[in-house]
Coordinates of C-alpha atoms in Angstrom, one line a residue:
Chain A
M1 CA 139.2 136.7 157.9
N2 CA 141.1 135.4 154.9
Y3 CA 139.5 134.6 151.6
A4 CA 139.5 130.8 151.9
A5 CA 137.7 130.8 155.2
R6 CA 135.1 133.2 153.9
R7 CA 134.5 131.0 150.9
L8 CA 134.1 127.9 153.1
L9 CA 131.6 129.7 155.3
Q10 CA 129.6 130.8 152.2
L11 CA 129.5 127.1 151.2
I12 CA 127.3 126.2 154.2
P13 CA 124.0 127.7 153.0
I14 CA 124.7 126.3 149.5
L15 CA 125.2 122.8 150.9
F16 CA 122.0 123.2 153.0
G17 CA 120.2 124.3 149.9
I18 CA 121.4 121.3 147.9
T19 CA 120.3 118.8 150.6
F20 CA 117.0 120.6 151.0
L21 CA 116.2 120.6 147.3
S22 CA 117.3 117.0 146.9
F23 CA 115.0 116.0 149.8
L24 CA 112.1 118.2 148.6
L25 CA 112.3 116.5 145.2
M26 CA 111.8 113.0 146.7
Y27 CA 109.2 114.3 149.1
M28 CA 107.3 115.6 146.1
A29 CA 107.6 112.3 144.3
G30 CA 104.8 111.3 146.6
S31 CA 105.8 107.6 146.6
D32 CA 107.4 106.4 149.8
A33 CA 109.7 103.6 150.5
V34 CA 107.1 101.3 152.0
T35 CA 104.5 101.3 149.2
E36 CA 107.3 101.2 146.6
M37 CA 109.0 98.3 148.3
Y38 CA 105.9 96.2 148.5
T39 CA 105.0 97.1 144.9
N40 CA 108.4 96.0 143.7
R41 CA 108.1 92.7 145.5
G42 CA 104.8 92.3 143.9
V43 CA 102.9 91.7 147.1
E44 CA 99.6 93.2 148.1
V45 CA 99.5 94.0 151.9
A46 CA 96.9 95.4 154.2
Q47 CA 96.8 99.2 154.8
E48 CA 97.5 98.6 158.5
I49 CA 100.8 96.9 157.8
I50 CA 101.8 99.7 155.5
D51 CA 100.9 102.3 158.1
A52 CA 102.8 100.5 160.8
R53 CA 105.9 100.2 158.6
R54 CA 105.6 103.9 157.7
A55 CA 105.4 104.9 161.3
E56 CA 108.4 102.7 162.0
L57 CA 110.5 104.5 159.3
G58 CA 109.2 107.9 160.4
L59 CA 107.4 108.6 157.1
D60 CA 104.3 109.9 159.0
L61 CA 106.2 112.7 160.6
P62 CA 105.8 116.3 159.5
F63 CA 108.0 117.5 156.6
W64 CA 110.6 119.3 158.7
E65 CA 111.1 116.5 161.1
Q66 CA 111.6 114.1 158.2
Y67 CA 114.1 116.4 156.6
L68 CA 116.1 116.8 159.7
R69 CA 116.1 113.0 160.4
W70 CA 117.2 112.4 156.8
L71 CA 119.9 115.0 157.0
W72 CA 121.2 113.5 160.3
G73 CA 121.3 110.0 158.7
M74 CA 123.0 111.4 155.6
L75 CA 125.8 113.0 157.8
H76 CA 126.4 109.5 159.0
G77 CA 126.7 108.2 155.5
D78 CA 123.2 106.7 155.5
M79 CA 121.2 107.8 152.5
G80 CA 118.6 105.1 152.5
M81 CA 118.2 101.8 150.7
S82 CA 117.6 101.2 147.0
Y83 CA 114.0 100.3 146.3
V84 CA 115.1 97.8 143.7
T85 CA 118.2 96.1 145.1
G86 CA 117.8 96.8 148.7
E87 CA 121.4 97.8 149.1
P88 CA 122.5 101.1 150.7
V89 CA 122.4 103.7 147.9
F90 CA 125.5 105.6 149.1
E91 CA 127.6 102.4 148.6
A92 CA 126.2 101.8 145.2
F93 CA 127.0 105.4 144.3
L94 CA 130.5 105.2 145.6
R95 CA 131.2 102.0 143.8
K96 CA 130.2 103.5 140.4
L97 CA 131.9 106.9 141.0
P98 CA 135.4 106.0 139.9
A99 CA 134.3 105.1 136.4
T100 CA 132.6 108.4 136.0
L101 CA 135.5 110.3 137.4
L102 CA 137.9 108.4 135.1
L103 CA 135.7 109.4 132.1
A104 CA 135.5 113.0 133.3
V105 CA 139.3 113.3 133.8
S106 CA 140.1 111.8 130.4
V107 CA 137.5 114.1 128.7
V108 CA 139.0 117.2 130.4
M109 CA 142.5 116.1 129.4
L110 CA 141.5 115.5 125.8
T111 CA 139.7 118.9 125.8
V112 CA 142.8 120.7 127.0
V113 CA 145.0 118.9 124.5
I114 CA 142.6 119.8 121.6
S115 CA 141.3 123.2 122.5
I116 CA 144.2 125.1 124.0
P117 CA 146.6 124.8 121.1
C118 CA 143.8 125.2 118.6
G119 CA 142.4 128.3 120.5
I120 CA 145.9 129.9 120.6
A121 CA 146.5 129.1 116.9
A122 CA 143.1 130.7 116.0
A123 CA 143.9 133.8 118.1
I124 CA 147.3 134.3 116.5
H125 CA 146.1 133.8 113.0
R126 CA 143.0 135.8 113.5
D127 CA 140.7 135.9 110.4
K128 CA 143.2 133.8 108.5
A129 CA 142.2 130.5 106.9
I130 CA 143.2 128.4 110.0
D131 CA 141.1 130.7 112.3
L132 CA 138.1 130.4 110.0
F133 CA 138.5 126.7 109.8
L134 CA 138.8 126.2 113.5
R135 CA 135.9 128.5 114.2
F136 CA 133.8 126.7 111.7
G137 CA 134.7 123.4 113.4
S138 CA 133.8 124.7 116.8
F139 CA 130.5 126.0 115.5
I140 CA 129.6 122.6 114.1
G141 CA 130.6 120.9 117.4
N142 CA 128.5 123.4 119.3
A143 CA 125.4 122.6 117.4
M144 CA 125.4 118.9 117.8
P145 CA 123.7 117.3 120.8
N146 CA 126.1 114.8 122.4
F147 CA 123.9 111.8 121.8
F148 CA 123.9 112.6 118.1
V149 CA 127.7 112.8 118.2
A150 CA 127.7 109.4 120.0
M151 CA 125.6 107.9 117.3
L152 CA 127.7 109.3 114.5
L153 CA 130.9 108.0 116.1
M154 CA 129.3 104.6 116.6
Q155 CA 128.2 104.5 113.0
F156 CA 131.5 105.6 111.5
L157 CA 134.2 104.4 113.9
G158 CA 132.4 101.4 115.3
I159 CA 130.2 100.0 112.5
Q160 CA 131.6 101.2 109.2
M161 CA 135.3 101.2 110.0
G162 CA 135.1 98.7 112.8
V163 CA 138.1 100.1 114.6
L164 CA 136.4 100.5 118.0
P165 CA 133.9 98.5 120.0
V166 CA 130.4 100.0 119.9
I167 CA 129.5 99.0 123.4
S168 CA 131.9 99.2 126.3
G169 CA 133.1 95.8 127.4
G170 CA 134.2 96.9 130.8
M171 CA 136.5 99.5 132.2
D172 CA 139.4 99.2 129.8
G173 CA 141.0 101.9 127.7
V174 CA 139.6 100.9 124.4
S175 CA 136.0 101.1 125.6
A176 CA 136.7 104.5 127.1
I177 CA 137.7 106.0 123.7
M178 CA 134.3 106.6 122.2
P179 CA 132.6 108.1 125.3
T180 CA 135.6 110.3 125.9
L181 CA 135.7 111.4 122.3
T182 CA 132.0 112.2 122.3
L183 CA 132.1 114.3 125.4
A184 CA 135.4 116.0 124.4
I185 CA 134.1 117.1 121.0
A186 CA 131.3 119.2 122.4
M187 CA 133.4 120.5 125.3
S188 CA 136.4 121.4 123.0
A189 CA 134.1 123.2 120.6
K190 CA 132.8 125.5 123.3
Y191 CA 136.2 125.8 125.0
L192 CA 138.2 126.6 121.9
R193 CA 136.2 129.8 121.4
Q194 CA 136.8 130.8 125.0
V195 CA 140.5 130.2 124.8
R196 CA 140.6 132.1 121.5
S197 CA 138.8 135.2 122.9
T198 CA 140.9 135.1 126.1
V199 CA 144.2 135.1 124.2
L200 CA 142.9 137.8 121.7
E201 CA 141.9 140.0 124.6
E202 CA 145.3 139.6 126.2
L203 CA 147.1 140.3 122.8
N204 CA 145.2 143.6 122.5
K205 CA 146.5 144.9 125.8
E206 CA 149.0 147.8 125.9
Y207 CA 151.9 145.9 127.4
V208 CA 151.9 143.7 124.3
M209 CA 152.3 146.7 122.1
G210 CA 155.0 148.0 124.5
A211 CA 156.9 144.8 124.3
R212 CA 156.6 144.7 120.5
A213 CA 157.8 148.3 120.3
R214 CA 160.9 147.3 122.4
G215 CA 161.6 144.6 119.9
V216 CA 160.7 141.6 122.1
S217 CA 160.1 138.7 119.8
E218 CA 156.6 137.5 119.1
R219 CA 157.3 134.1 120.5
V220 CA 158.6 135.4 123.8
I221 CA 155.5 137.8 124.1
L222 CA 153.2 134.9 123.4
W223 CA 154.6 132.2 125.6
K224 CA 156.1 134.2 128.4
N225 CA 153.6 137.0 128.8
V226 CA 150.3 136.3 127.1
M227 CA 150.1 132.7 128.0
K228 CA 151.0 133.3 131.6
A229 CA 148.2 135.9 131.9
S230 CA 145.6 133.9 130.0
L231 CA 146.2 130.7 131.8
L232 CA 144.3 131.8 134.9
T233 CA 141.1 132.6 133.0
I234 CA 141.5 129.4 130.9
M235 CA 141.8 127.3 134.1
T236 CA 138.8 128.9 135.7
L237 CA 136.6 128.4 132.6
L238 CA 137.6 124.8 132.5
A239 CA 136.5 124.3 136.0
L240 CA 133.2 125.9 135.3
S241 CA 132.6 123.7 132.3
I242 CA 132.8 120.6 134.5
G243 CA 129.2 121.2 135.4
S244 CA 127.9 120.6 132.0
L245 CA 130.3 117.6 131.6
L246 CA 128.9 115.9 134.8
G247 CA 125.3 116.3 133.4
G248 CA 126.3 115.1 130.0
T249 CA 127.9 111.9 131.3
A250 CA 124.4 110.5 132.1
I251 CA 123.3 110.2 128.5
I252 CA 126.6 109.2 127.1
E253 CA 127.3 106.6 129.8
S254 CA 124.0 104.9 129.1
I255 CA 124.5 105.0 125.4
F256 CA 127.9 103.4 125.6
M257 CA 127.0 101.2 128.6
W258 CA 129.9 102.8 130.6
D259 CA 129.3 101.6 134.1
G260 CA 129.4 104.9 136.0
V261 CA 127.1 107.0 138.2
G262 CA 125.4 108.5 135.1
K263 CA 124.2 105.1 133.9
L264 CA 123.3 104.2 137.4
A265 CA 121.1 107.3 137.6
V266 CA 119.4 106.7 134.2
D267 CA 118.7 103.1 135.2
A268 CA 117.4 104.3 138.6
I269 CA 115.1 106.8 136.8
N270 CA 113.7 104.0 134.6
M271 CA 113.1 101.9 137.7
R272 CA 111.7 104.8 139.7
D273 CA 114.4 104.1 142.3
Y274 CA 114.0 107.4 144.1
P275 CA 116.7 107.1 146.9
L276 CA 119.3 106.3 144.3
I277 CA 118.3 109.3 142.1
Q278 CA 118.4 111.5 145.2
A279 CA 121.9 110.3 146.1
Y280 CA 123.0 111.0 142.6
V281 CA 121.6 114.5 142.4
M282 CA 122.9 115.5 145.7
W283 CA 126.4 114.1 145.4
M284 CA 126.9 115.5 141.8
A285 CA 126.0 118.9 143.1
I286 CA 128.4 118.6 146.0
I287 CA 131.2 117.5 143.7
Y288 CA 130.4 120.3 141.4
V289 CA 130.4 122.9 144.1
M290 CA 133.7 121.6 145.5
V291 CA 135.4 121.7 142.1
N292 CA 134.3 125.3 141.6
L293 CA 135.5 126.2 145.1
A294 CA 138.9 124.5 144.4
A295 CA 139.2 126.4 141.1
D296 CA 138.3 129.7 142.8
L297 CA 140.8 129.2 145.6
L298 CA 143.5 128.2 143.1
Y299 CA 142.7 131.3 141.1
H300 CA 143.1 133.5 144.1
H301 CA 146.3 131.8 145.1
L302 CA 147.9 132.1 141.7
D303 CA 146.9 135.7 141.0
P304 CA 149.6 137.8 142.7
R305 CA 147.4 140.9 142.6
I306 CA 144.9 139.2 144.8
R307 CA 147.3 137.1 146.9
L308 CA 149.4 140.1 147.8
G309 CA 146.3 142.2 148.6
V310 CA 146.7 144.7 145.8
S311 CA 143.2 145.8 144.7
R312 CA 142.1 144.8 141.3
S313 CA 141.6 147.7 138.9
Chain B
M1 CA 136.5 159.7 113.9
S2 CA 138.3 159.4 110.6
E3 CA 136.4 159.0 107.4
V4 CA 137.9 155.6 106.8
T5 CA 136.7 154.3 110.1
V6 CA 133.2 155.6 109.4
R7 CA 133.2 153.9 106.1
V8 CA 134.3 150.6 107.6
Q9 CA 131.6 151.0 110.2
K10 CA 129.0 151.6 107.5
V11 CA 130.1 148.6 105.5
R12 CA 130.1 146.4 108.6
T13 CA 126.6 147.6 109.6
A14 CA 125.3 146.9 106.2
S15 CA 126.7 143.4 106.0
L16 CA 125.4 142.7 109.5
K17 CA 122.0 143.9 108.5
R18 CA 122.0 141.5 105.5
K19 CA 123.1 138.7 107.8
L20 CA 120.4 139.6 110.3
I21 CA 117.7 139.6 107.6
F22 CA 119.0 136.3 106.1
F23 CA 119.2 134.3 109.3
G24 CA 116.1 135.9 110.7
A25 CA 114.2 134.7 107.6
L26 CA 115.7 131.3 107.9
A27 CA 114.7 130.9 111.5
G28 CA 111.3 132.4 110.7
L29 CA 110.9 129.8 108.0
L30 CA 111.9 127.0 110.4
V31 CA 109.4 128.2 113.0
A32 CA 106.6 128.6 110.4
A33 CA 107.4 125.1 109.0
S34 CA 107.2 123.6 112.5
F35 CA 103.9 125.4 113.2
F36 CA 102.3 124.2 110.0
S37 CA 104.2 120.9 110.0
S38 CA 101.0 118.8 109.8
Y39 CA 100.3 120.3 106.4
L40 CA 103.8 119.7 105.1
C41 CA 104.1 116.0 105.8
P42 CA 104.0 114.0 102.5
W43 CA 102.7 111.0 104.5
D44 CA 100.8 110.5 107.7
P45 CA 103.6 110.4 110.3
Y46 CA 101.6 108.0 112.5
E47 CA 100.5 105.6 109.7
Q48 CA 102.1 102.2 110.0
N49 CA 102.7 100.0 107.0
L50 CA 104.6 96.9 108.0
A51 CA 105.0 95.7 104.4
L52 CA 107.2 98.8 103.9
A53 CA 109.1 98.6 107.2
K54 CA 112.7 99.6 107.3
A55 CA 112.7 100.6 103.6
A56 CA 115.8 102.4 102.3
P57 CA 115.5 106.0 101.1
S58 CA 113.6 106.1 97.8
A59 CA 111.8 108.6 95.6
D60 CA 108.6 107.8 97.5
H61 CA 110.1 107.9 101.0
L62 CA 113.0 110.3 100.8
L63 CA 114.4 109.3 104.2
G64 CA 113.2 105.8 104.1
T65 CA 110.8 104.3 106.7
D66 CA 111.2 103.1 110.3
R67 CA 110.6 99.7 111.7
Y68 CA 106.8 100.2 111.6
G69 CA 106.9 101.4 108.0
R70 CA 106.2 105.0 109.0
D71 CA 107.7 107.6 106.6
M72 CA 110.7 109.1 108.2
L73 CA 110.6 112.4 106.4
S74 CA 107.1 113.0 107.6
R75 CA 108.1 112.0 111.1
V76 CA 111.1 114.4 111.1
I77 CA 108.8 117.2 109.8
A78 CA 106.1 116.4 112.3
G79 CA 108.8 116.2 115.1
S80 CA 109.7 119.8 114.5
Y81 CA 106.3 120.8 116.0
T82 CA 107.2 119.4 119.4
S83 CA 111.0 120.0 119.3
I84 CA 111.0 123.6 118.0
L85 CA 107.8 125.0 119.4
S86 CA 108.3 123.6 122.9
T87 CA 111.9 125.0 122.9
L88 CA 110.7 128.4 122.0
L89 CA 108.0 128.2 124.6
L90 CA 110.5 127.2 127.2
V91 CA 113.0 130.0 126.3
A92 CA 110.2 132.6 126.2
F93 CA 109.0 131.5 129.6
I94 CA 112.3 131.4 131.4
S95 CA 113.5 134.7 130.0
V96 CA 110.3 136.5 130.9
F97 CA 109.9 134.9 134.3
G98 CA 113.6 135.1 135.2
S99 CA 113.7 138.8 134.1
I100 CA 110.6 139.7 136.1
A101 CA 112.2 138.0 139.2
G102 CA 115.4 139.9 138.6
I103 CA 113.8 143.3 138.2
F104 CA 111.7 142.6 141.3
C105 CA 114.8 141.7 143.3
A106 CA 116.6 144.9 142.3
W107 CA 113.5 146.9 143.3
S108 CA 112.5 145.1 146.5
G109 CA 114.1 145.5 149.9
K110 CA 117.4 143.9 150.8
R111 CA 115.8 140.9 152.6
L112 CA 113.6 139.7 149.7
D113 CA 116.5 140.4 147.3
T114 CA 118.9 138.2 149.3
L115 CA 116.2 135.5 149.7
V116 CA 115.5 135.2 146.0
M117 CA 119.2 135.4 145.0
R118 CA 120.1 132.7 147.5
L119 CA 117.3 130.6 146.0
A120 CA 118.9 131.2 142.6
D121 CA 122.3 130.2 143.9
M122 CA 120.7 126.9 145.2
F123 CA 119.5 126.0 141.7
L124 CA 122.8 127.1 140.2
A125 CA 124.7 124.7 142.5
F126 CA 123.4 121.7 140.6
P127 CA 125.5 120.9 137.5
G128 CA 123.9 121.1 134.1
L129 CA 121.2 118.6 133.3
V130 CA 121.6 116.7 136.6
F131 CA 118.8 118.5 138.4
A132 CA 116.6 118.6 135.4
L133 CA 117.0 114.9 135.1
A134 CA 115.8 114.4 138.6
V135 CA 112.9 116.8 138.3
A136 CA 111.7 115.2 135.1
A137 CA 112.1 111.8 136.7
V138 CA 110.0 112.7 139.7
L139 CA 107.3 114.3 137.6
G140 CA 107.3 111.2 135.4
G141 CA 108.2 112.4 131.9
G142 CA 106.1 114.0 129.2
V143 CA 106.9 117.2 127.2
Q144 CA 105.3 119.5 129.7
N145 CA 107.3 118.1 132.6
A146 CA 110.5 118.2 130.7
I147 CA 109.9 121.9 129.9
F148 CA 109.1 122.5 133.6
A149 CA 112.3 120.6 134.6
L150 CA 114.5 122.7 132.3
A151 CA 112.7 125.9 133.4
A152 CA 113.4 125.1 137.0
I153 CA 117.2 125.0 136.4
S154 CA 117.4 127.9 133.8
W155 CA 115.5 130.8 135.3
P156 CA 118.3 131.9 137.7
K157 CA 120.6 132.9 134.9
Y158 CA 118.0 135.4 133.6
A159 CA 117.1 136.6 137.2
R160 CA 120.8 137.4 137.9
L161 CA 121.3 139.1 134.5
A162 CA 118.1 141.3 134.8
R163 CA 118.9 142.1 138.4
S164 CA 122.4 143.3 137.8
Q165 CA 121.3 145.3 134.7
T166 CA 118.5 146.9 136.6
L167 CA 120.8 147.8 139.5
A168 CA 123.1 149.4 137.0
Q169 CA 120.3 151.4 135.5
Q170 CA 119.1 152.6 138.9
E171 CA 122.5 154.2 139.5
L172 CA 122.2 156.4 136.4
P173 CA 121.2 160.1 136.8
Y174 CA 118.3 159.9 134.3
M175 CA 116.5 157.6 136.6
Q176 CA 116.5 160.1 139.5
A177 CA 115.4 162.8 137.0
A178 CA 112.5 160.6 135.9
R179 CA 111.6 159.9 139.5
M180 CA 111.7 163.5 140.4
A181 CA 109.5 164.3 137.4
G182 CA 106.9 162.2 139.1
C183 CA 107.3 158.9 137.4
G184 CA 106.0 156.0 139.6
T185 CA 107.9 152.7 140.1
L186 CA 105.9 150.8 137.6
G187 CA 106.2 153.5 135.1
L188 CA 109.9 153.7 135.6
I189 CA 110.2 149.9 135.1
R190 CA 108.0 149.9 132.0
R191 CA 109.3 153.0 130.3
H192 CA 112.9 153.1 131.3
V193 CA 114.2 149.9 132.8
V194 CA 112.7 147.3 130.5
P195 CA 113.7 149.0 127.2
N196 CA 117.2 149.5 128.5
I197 CA 117.9 146.0 129.8
A198 CA 116.0 144.2 127.0
G199 CA 119.0 143.9 124.7
P200 CA 121.3 141.7 126.8
I201 CA 118.4 139.6 127.9
L202 CA 117.3 139.1 124.3
V203 CA 120.8 138.1 123.2
T204 CA 121.0 135.6 126.1
A205 CA 117.6 134.2 125.2
M206 CA 118.5 133.9 121.5
L207 CA 121.7 132.1 122.2
D208 CA 119.9 129.8 124.7
I209 CA 117.5 128.5 122.1
G210 CA 120.0 126.0 120.7
T211 CA 121.2 124.8 124.1
M212 CA 117.7 124.3 125.3
M213 CA 116.7 122.5 122.2
M214 CA 119.6 120.0 122.7
E215 CA 118.8 119.6 126.4
L216 CA 115.1 119.1 125.7
A217 CA 116.0 116.5 123.1
G218 CA 118.4 114.9 125.6
L219 CA 115.7 114.5 128.2
S220 CA 113.4 113.0 125.5
F221 CA 116.3 110.7 124.5
L222 CA 116.3 109.4 128.0
G223 CA 112.6 108.8 127.9
L224 CA 111.9 111.8 130.1
G225 CA 110.3 114.1 127.5
A226 CA 107.9 113.3 124.6
K227 CA 106.8 109.7 124.6
P228 CA 106.4 107.6 121.5
P229 CA 104.5 107.5 119.2
I230 CA 104.5 111.3 119.3
P231 CA 107.2 112.3 116.9
E232 CA 110.0 114.2 118.7
W233 CA 113.6 114.3 117.5
G234 CA 115.3 113.2 120.7
S235 CA 112.9 110.3 121.5
M236 CA 112.9 109.2 117.8
M237 CA 116.7 108.8 118.0
S238 CA 116.5 106.8 121.2
D239 CA 113.6 104.8 119.9
T240 CA 115.4 103.7 116.7
R241 CA 118.9 103.4 118.0
N242 CA 119.1 99.7 117.6
L243 CA 118.6 100.2 113.9
L244 CA 121.8 102.2 113.7
A245 CA 124.0 99.4 112.4
T246 CA 121.5 98.2 109.7
H247 CA 119.4 101.3 108.8
P248 CA 121.5 104.3 109.9
W249 CA 119.3 106.9 108.0
V250 CA 116.4 106.2 110.4
T251 CA 118.5 106.9 113.5
L252 CA 120.5 109.8 112.1
A253 CA 117.8 111.8 110.3
P254 CA 116.3 113.3 113.5
G255 CA 119.8 114.1 114.7
F256 CA 120.5 116.0 111.6
A257 CA 117.3 117.9 112.1
I258 CA 118.3 118.9 115.6
F259 CA 121.8 119.9 114.3
V260 CA 120.5 122.1 111.5
S261 CA 117.9 123.8 113.7
V262 CA 120.4 124.5 116.4
M263 CA 122.8 125.8 113.9
I264 CA 120.3 128.2 112.4
F265 CA 119.2 129.6 115.8
N266 CA 122.9 129.9 116.9
L267 CA 123.7 131.8 113.8
L268 CA 120.8 134.1 114.3
G269 CA 121.8 134.5 118.0
D270 CA 125.3 135.5 117.1
T271 CA 124.1 138.0 114.5
V272 CA 121.7 139.6 117.0
R273 CA 124.5 139.9 119.5
D274 CA 126.8 141.6 117.0
W275 CA 123.9 143.8 115.9
L276 CA 123.1 145.0 119.4
D277 CA 126.8 145.4 120.3
P278 CA 127.3 149.2 120.7
K279 CA 130.6 148.9 118.9
N280 CA 128.8 148.2 115.7
R281 CA 126.2 150.9 116.0
R282 CA 127.2 154.4 115.2

């Protein structure tokens, strides 16, 4: 069986796990749709009516039956209704998803633009002033929680200098700058170090010394050999860091009022809108797993040692 | 090894040792300060004085006051108790519990091992804070629940690490020798496995303190951790964020406190990692 098929098969238990944990979470929340719905409407109803409605929705069934029914509905795109707005949660999630994806893509792009050149520069000039400066910067960026960065940017770019709007006014490019910058600072700080150490490791390999001995110019070694070899690792690490990015968007979106799924989830948490939280958790995990799988398959496709079936040594 | 290399090694070890002592002392001081924070506050962090509300930093109130007239410096100092001590508790818990789970997996039969590792995979499938957010939301906030939520997503890392390290140890000949010498399983684990795998786990835990502190503060920022009026850095920032434009010191002071603490623990973590790196120990 080829690698891609094997990886897809391995995905099945993981996806089951994700749905199971997401369901379990809401089951443990202990509040069900019916009581929550009546509470939100502010009406007091008799216990019999609640019980009847619960039976109708299947909430009196044993745990496993409820889970299977929920799973079945989910496979048909039905993830339940929001307790607050009454609209299907899956639709609400899908509507807000593009904003978050847009934010994530621009953060990844900015991170690549910042950290790859800086990481390479730091590796080439190891222990020189520029390396120390970049490492110091990355160290600072790593120690700041993203909401603190957000506040600092708001204070300096938004309030004192007045160049950018403090709160997003919609989905335009200007509003995207501050949330993108906030998330990209933390991600670049982490990523710069990884790029640096990957390139350094590659520069220490024997073939580099061999190429130098044969008189190949440093520039050719760096761009034709070292970069080609490092790029795979760099790509993989980038895909893995998307996880922390997806988690981080929740706080940043709600600070900057960026209308994506992160803000949707935070609002849902404040309103105790459990079906919405459930949809958010589950779909974020599924997106994350898919991105990782894609990165993994790409890695295997691009690496000739693996693609051609030569064993890795 | 040439004499020059040995000398370089010695100098490096000596400077590492100095760094270790320095950052260790700094982190120790921070932990001690957070433990005794109630004695260090110049003012009562809960005492409101509306006449003094939103005062700018002055000699009396070095960081000014918040909108209820509470002294910000005292609140930041008092906040260290929740922020730092609960982070340390969290990291201690996940590293110990995760390692025990990992060692147990390495030692138990294939079935149990697979079961626990698949469970760990399930938790690792959720990106970053997303699952912790949901767990904290379901449990309904509070510091304890935030700690529990972060523990739920963080233990698999330690379980995997401890498991692979234990499996590597089991392969080594000295383990068979110890077993043949009549050492029981528990004795093997206590006397041989734990001391040999403690290094990497310690380094991971030390480097995790900063991350966990930021994530815990992040949950509090969203209202899923410590609740006001309890001083906690994350919730203090979120609580005062509408003062940013007019009274930035109130909002930014707790952020700086997080920043400085995370930096100290990260520096200590990096130094411990270099110290335990076999390349630097000869």
